[in-house]
Amino acid sequence: MRMMAAKIKSNKVLRSNLITFGMVIGVYIIVQILVAAGAVSSLVRGLLVPLCTYAILAVSLNLTVGILGELSLGHAGFMCIGAFSSAFFSKCMQDVIPIAGIRFTIAILIGALTAGVFGLLIGIPVLRLKGDYLAIVTLAFGEIAKNIINMLYVGIDESGIHFSTRNSLELNLSGNGVVIIQGAQGITGTPNDSSFTVGILLLLITLVVILNLIHSRDGRAIMAIRDNTIAAESVGINITKYKLMAFSISASFAGVAGVLYAHNLSSLSATSKNFGYNMSIMILVFVVLGGIGNIRGSIIAAVVLTLLPELLRGLNDYRMLIYAVVLIAMMLFNWAPSCIRWREKIVYKLKSGKKHTKGAE
Amino acid sequence: MKKFKKFACVAMASAMVFAMAGCGSDGSGNGSGSADATSFKIGGTGPLTGGAAAYGQAVQNAAQLAVDEINANGGVNGYTLELNYQDDEHNAEKAVNAYNTLKDWGVQIVLGSVTSAPCIAVGDKTKDDNIFQLTPSGTAVDCTKFDNAFRVCFSDPAQGTVSAQYIGENNLATKVAIIYDSSDPYSSGIYENFAKEAENYSFEIVSAEAFTEDSKTDFSVQLQKTKDSGADMVFLPIYYSEAALILTQANGMGFSTTFFGVDGMDGILSGVDNFDASLAEGVMFLTPFASTSTETNIVNFVSAYEEKFGETPNQFAADAYDGVYIIKELIEKSGVKPTDDVSTICNGFKEAISNGYSFDGLTGKGITWSADGEPNKAPSVVIIKDGVYQQL
């Protein structure tokens, strides 16, 4: 035990990771106790799953933006792919697999896999290039994904799955066939399988995978590419391979977040609000505010920025105005050089103050 | 620096926990009736900000108007009504948050949601809590999927079907072209049901051109194809802002034909800036409510609304105003009290609404409801003549 404690103390990375895990598990336990005691409002209870969703999104995007050093503006697109593929599966299999646990596990895998494959497909041509091409292509990808799903009609009957891009009549379904994806109306009636516990589990899995990746040999290679591509190439690192690895893992966790999102609401439609450009920027804001490359910061930023507009509901019409002002203030407080200097000064004063009192004793 | 970060983490975490706990304290009354027990708490969600804000605000304003009127006239069975509208930004996820906020407030009857996708998401939750839900304007079929949900407006299929029937039975056209918004559930829902019903009539659908939310400013391609198809009528199951552009651009390319719209067309005469209203001459559309009607109750509503909010009420406002009065009459008919729990109120309302209840309001006379939540009312079609709506 003492050896472990010593190891934790000496190993900075391990300590930092443990703090991150401890924070998530601690919040989970506190919330569960509060829920059991009936001290949590319906609003916050309803927000628990979205909080996990956005935390996963922020952590996964941080892998691309912070660790790989590439800008992605289409993270909501991967979330959209994960959401629709898994909701489609769950809706089809609702009667075939009645046990929610098994069905949801498969749905999560499907969501992660589909989003990961799309990440790979986009990454293969784009990540070979130098410059901001990934930002441009992912931006387009997000919009294309949203628009394609909006025009897609998919139905199912005894003879199999039918597709159409015009309307549900052209699916030619038999009498007992059902339309599953109905164009812009999306998927309705997805089983409500998401729960806070599942959300926290998925967040922990995301953290384990991404934190381990960052601190592994592969992760060091990825960061070497970020810091100096030419130097990394000269020591024999396969640039495209490592870039693709980071990007597709990031995409597949966005897919997982999408699965969680889709199974939390009974109506899923691809609008610009939930899967469009605005959402991608929102996730990027979580990452930037939490600190590029700082995983724990992303989680905190995602949670704070998702809770804030909801807790400000009491202000009615001024809600969005105050939200924007608070966002700007937080950005400045966290990242403006003069603010950082001011904070350091305060911390220094507090520290020296403490020493003084200790010395006097 | 390190210490500060740690301190910040702890501070933020504890702030969150306090925030949650703080919310909990005022949310405990939920489900067991309001504490003061002299008023019914009516809540709803709608887009009060963002692109669809016009609809949410219309519903909120008209509902507030109706509630104020009822309270000024002595309330219902001696109780007053209280209204709380929460912003859902036309987003299913935010709508659930807004609904949960209403639950913390102690909502007993839900008058919402205003738009379809949020309404479906909220409907799932009201079913779990067994709270009575009356949507003024959620047109998608699934909005009233559960037995606790009813609506004031026509559903999408009803509008599509009724439009096709009207055109077919009155022989208004032989070749019909459609321009619709494929990214909007409302528009594509109506289009589909129109196409389905059209098979039963002699007219033919010669083209169906779609546009999306991202490309709703230039309709020249769709209009050219429509023109080439030789259509003698164009069906526009879209909102008035896009319809106004289509009318202007059709006029610009010298394409004149008859246009037929649905209730989203209401507002075309006054709702669009810089729109030449003379282009809308001869446009026909299906609407349950025309603000220019001369019936006393409508005239009174329109003048009261204009006086209070400075604009002419649209169909959403009329639906919401009716919704509040429907709730009032259901309270009278079922005899529920504010102290009853939400389930009792819901069951009382459900029984009252489907047992021979009929409602006379702004959006129709003698409206009855079936157990599936759909209103039965006669559709009415208006034509724009000399700048005003005229009943056909």
Coordinates of C-alpha atoms in Angstrom, one line a residue, chain A residues 30-31 34 39-44 46-47 50 54 146-147 150 153 166-169 182 184-185 188-189 192 261 264-267 269 272-273 294 296 300 303 307 310-311 313 319-320 343-344 347, chain B residues 1 4-5 9 12 16-17 19-21 23-24 30 86-87 89 91-94 96-98 100-101 103-104 117 120-121 124-125 142 145 180 182-185 188-189 191-192 195-196 208 213-214:
Chain A
I30 CA -22.5 12.3 -4.8
V31 CA -25.2 12.6 -7.4
L34 CA -28.5 13.1 -3.7
A39 CA -32.6 16.3 -3.2
V40 CA -32.1 16.7 -7.0
S41 CA -34.6 18.6 -9.1
S42 CA -36.2 17.0 -12.2
L43 CA -34.3 19.5 -14.4
V44 CA -30.9 18.3 -13.2
G46 CA -33.0 15.1 -16.8
L47 CA -29.6 16.7 -17.6
P50 CA -26.7 14.9 -21.7
Y54 CA -21.2 16.3 -23.9
K146 CA -26.9 15.9 -41.6
N147 CA -28.5 16.6 -45.1
N150 CA -32.6 14.4 -43.8
Y153 CA -36.2 7.2 -46.1
R166 CA -37.8 10.9 -52.2
N167 CA -40.6 9.8 -49.8
S168 CA -41.8 7.0 -47.8
L169 CA -44.3 5.9 -50.4
Q182 CA -38.6 9.1 -42.2
A184 CA -36.6 15.0 -42.0
Q185 CA -38.9 13.6 -39.3
T188 CA -39.2 8.4 -33.5
G189 CA -39.8 5.9 -30.7
N192 CA -35.1 4.9 -23.8
Y261 CA -27.9 11.0 -27.1
N264 CA -32.1 9.4 -24.3
L265 CA -34.8 11.1 -26.4
S266 CA -37.7 9.5 -28.2
S267 CA -37.5 11.8 -31.2
S269 CA -34.0 14.3 -36.1
S272 CA -28.8 22.2 -37.5
K273 CA -29.4 22.6 -33.7
N294 CA -6.3 19.1 -21.0
R296 CA -9.9 17.0 -17.2
I300 CA -15.4 20.4 -16.5
V303 CA -20.4 20.2 -17.6
L307 CA -25.5 23.3 -16.9
E310 CA -30.4 25.5 -17.9
L311 CA -29.7 26.9 -14.4
R313 CA -33.7 29.7 -16.9
R319 CA -30.8 33.9 -20.3
M320 CA -28.9 33.7 -23.6
R343 CA -4.2 34.6 -10.9
E344 CA -0.6 33.5 -10.4
V347 CA -1.9 32.1 -5.7
Chain B
M1 CA -0.4 27.0 -10.3
F4 CA -4.7 26.6 -7.9
K5 CA -6.0 24.1 -10.5
C9 CA -11.6 21.7 -9.6
M12 CA -16.3 23.9 -9.4
M16 CA -22.2 22.1 -9.1
V17 CA -23.3 20.0 -6.2
A19 CA -26.4 24.1 -7.5
M20 CA -28.1 20.7 -7.9
A21 CA -29.1 20.6 -4.3
C23 CA -32.6 23.2 -7.3
G24 CA -33.9 20.2 -5.4
N30 CA -43.9 18.2 -7.9
Q86 CA -40.3 27.8 -21.1
D87 CA -37.9 28.2 -24.0
E89 CA -35.2 26.6 -28.8
N91 CA -34.8 21.4 -30.1
A92 CA -36.0 18.1 -28.6
E93 CA -33.2 17.9 -26.0
K94 CA -33.8 21.4 -24.7
V96 CA -37.1 17.9 -22.2
N97 CA -35.0 20.2 -20.1
A98 CA -37.7 22.9 -20.3
N100 CA -38.3 19.2 -16.4
T101 CA -38.1 22.9 -15.3
K103 CA -42.1 19.9 -13.4
D104 CA -39.9 21.5 -10.7
A117 CA -40.0 17.3 -32.7
I120 CA -42.8 14.2 -29.5
A121 CA -39.9 14.2 -27.0
D124 CA -42.7 10.6 -24.0
K125 CA -42.1 12.2 -20.6
D142 CA -46.5 11.0 -33.1
K145 CA -49.1 9.0 -29.8
Y180 CA -41.8 21.4 -50.4
S182 CA -37.6 18.1 -47.4
S183 CA -35.7 19.1 -44.3
D184 CA -38.8 20.1 -42.4
P185 CA -41.0 17.4 -40.9
S188 CA -42.5 16.7 -45.9
G189 CA -45.2 15.1 -43.8
Y191 CA -46.4 16.4 -48.9
E192 CA -46.3 12.6 -48.4
A195 CA -49.3 12.4 -52.6
K196 CA -50.9 9.4 -51.0
A208 CA -42.4 17.3 -56.7
E213 CA -33.4 24.6 -44.8
D214 CA -29.9 25.4 -46.1

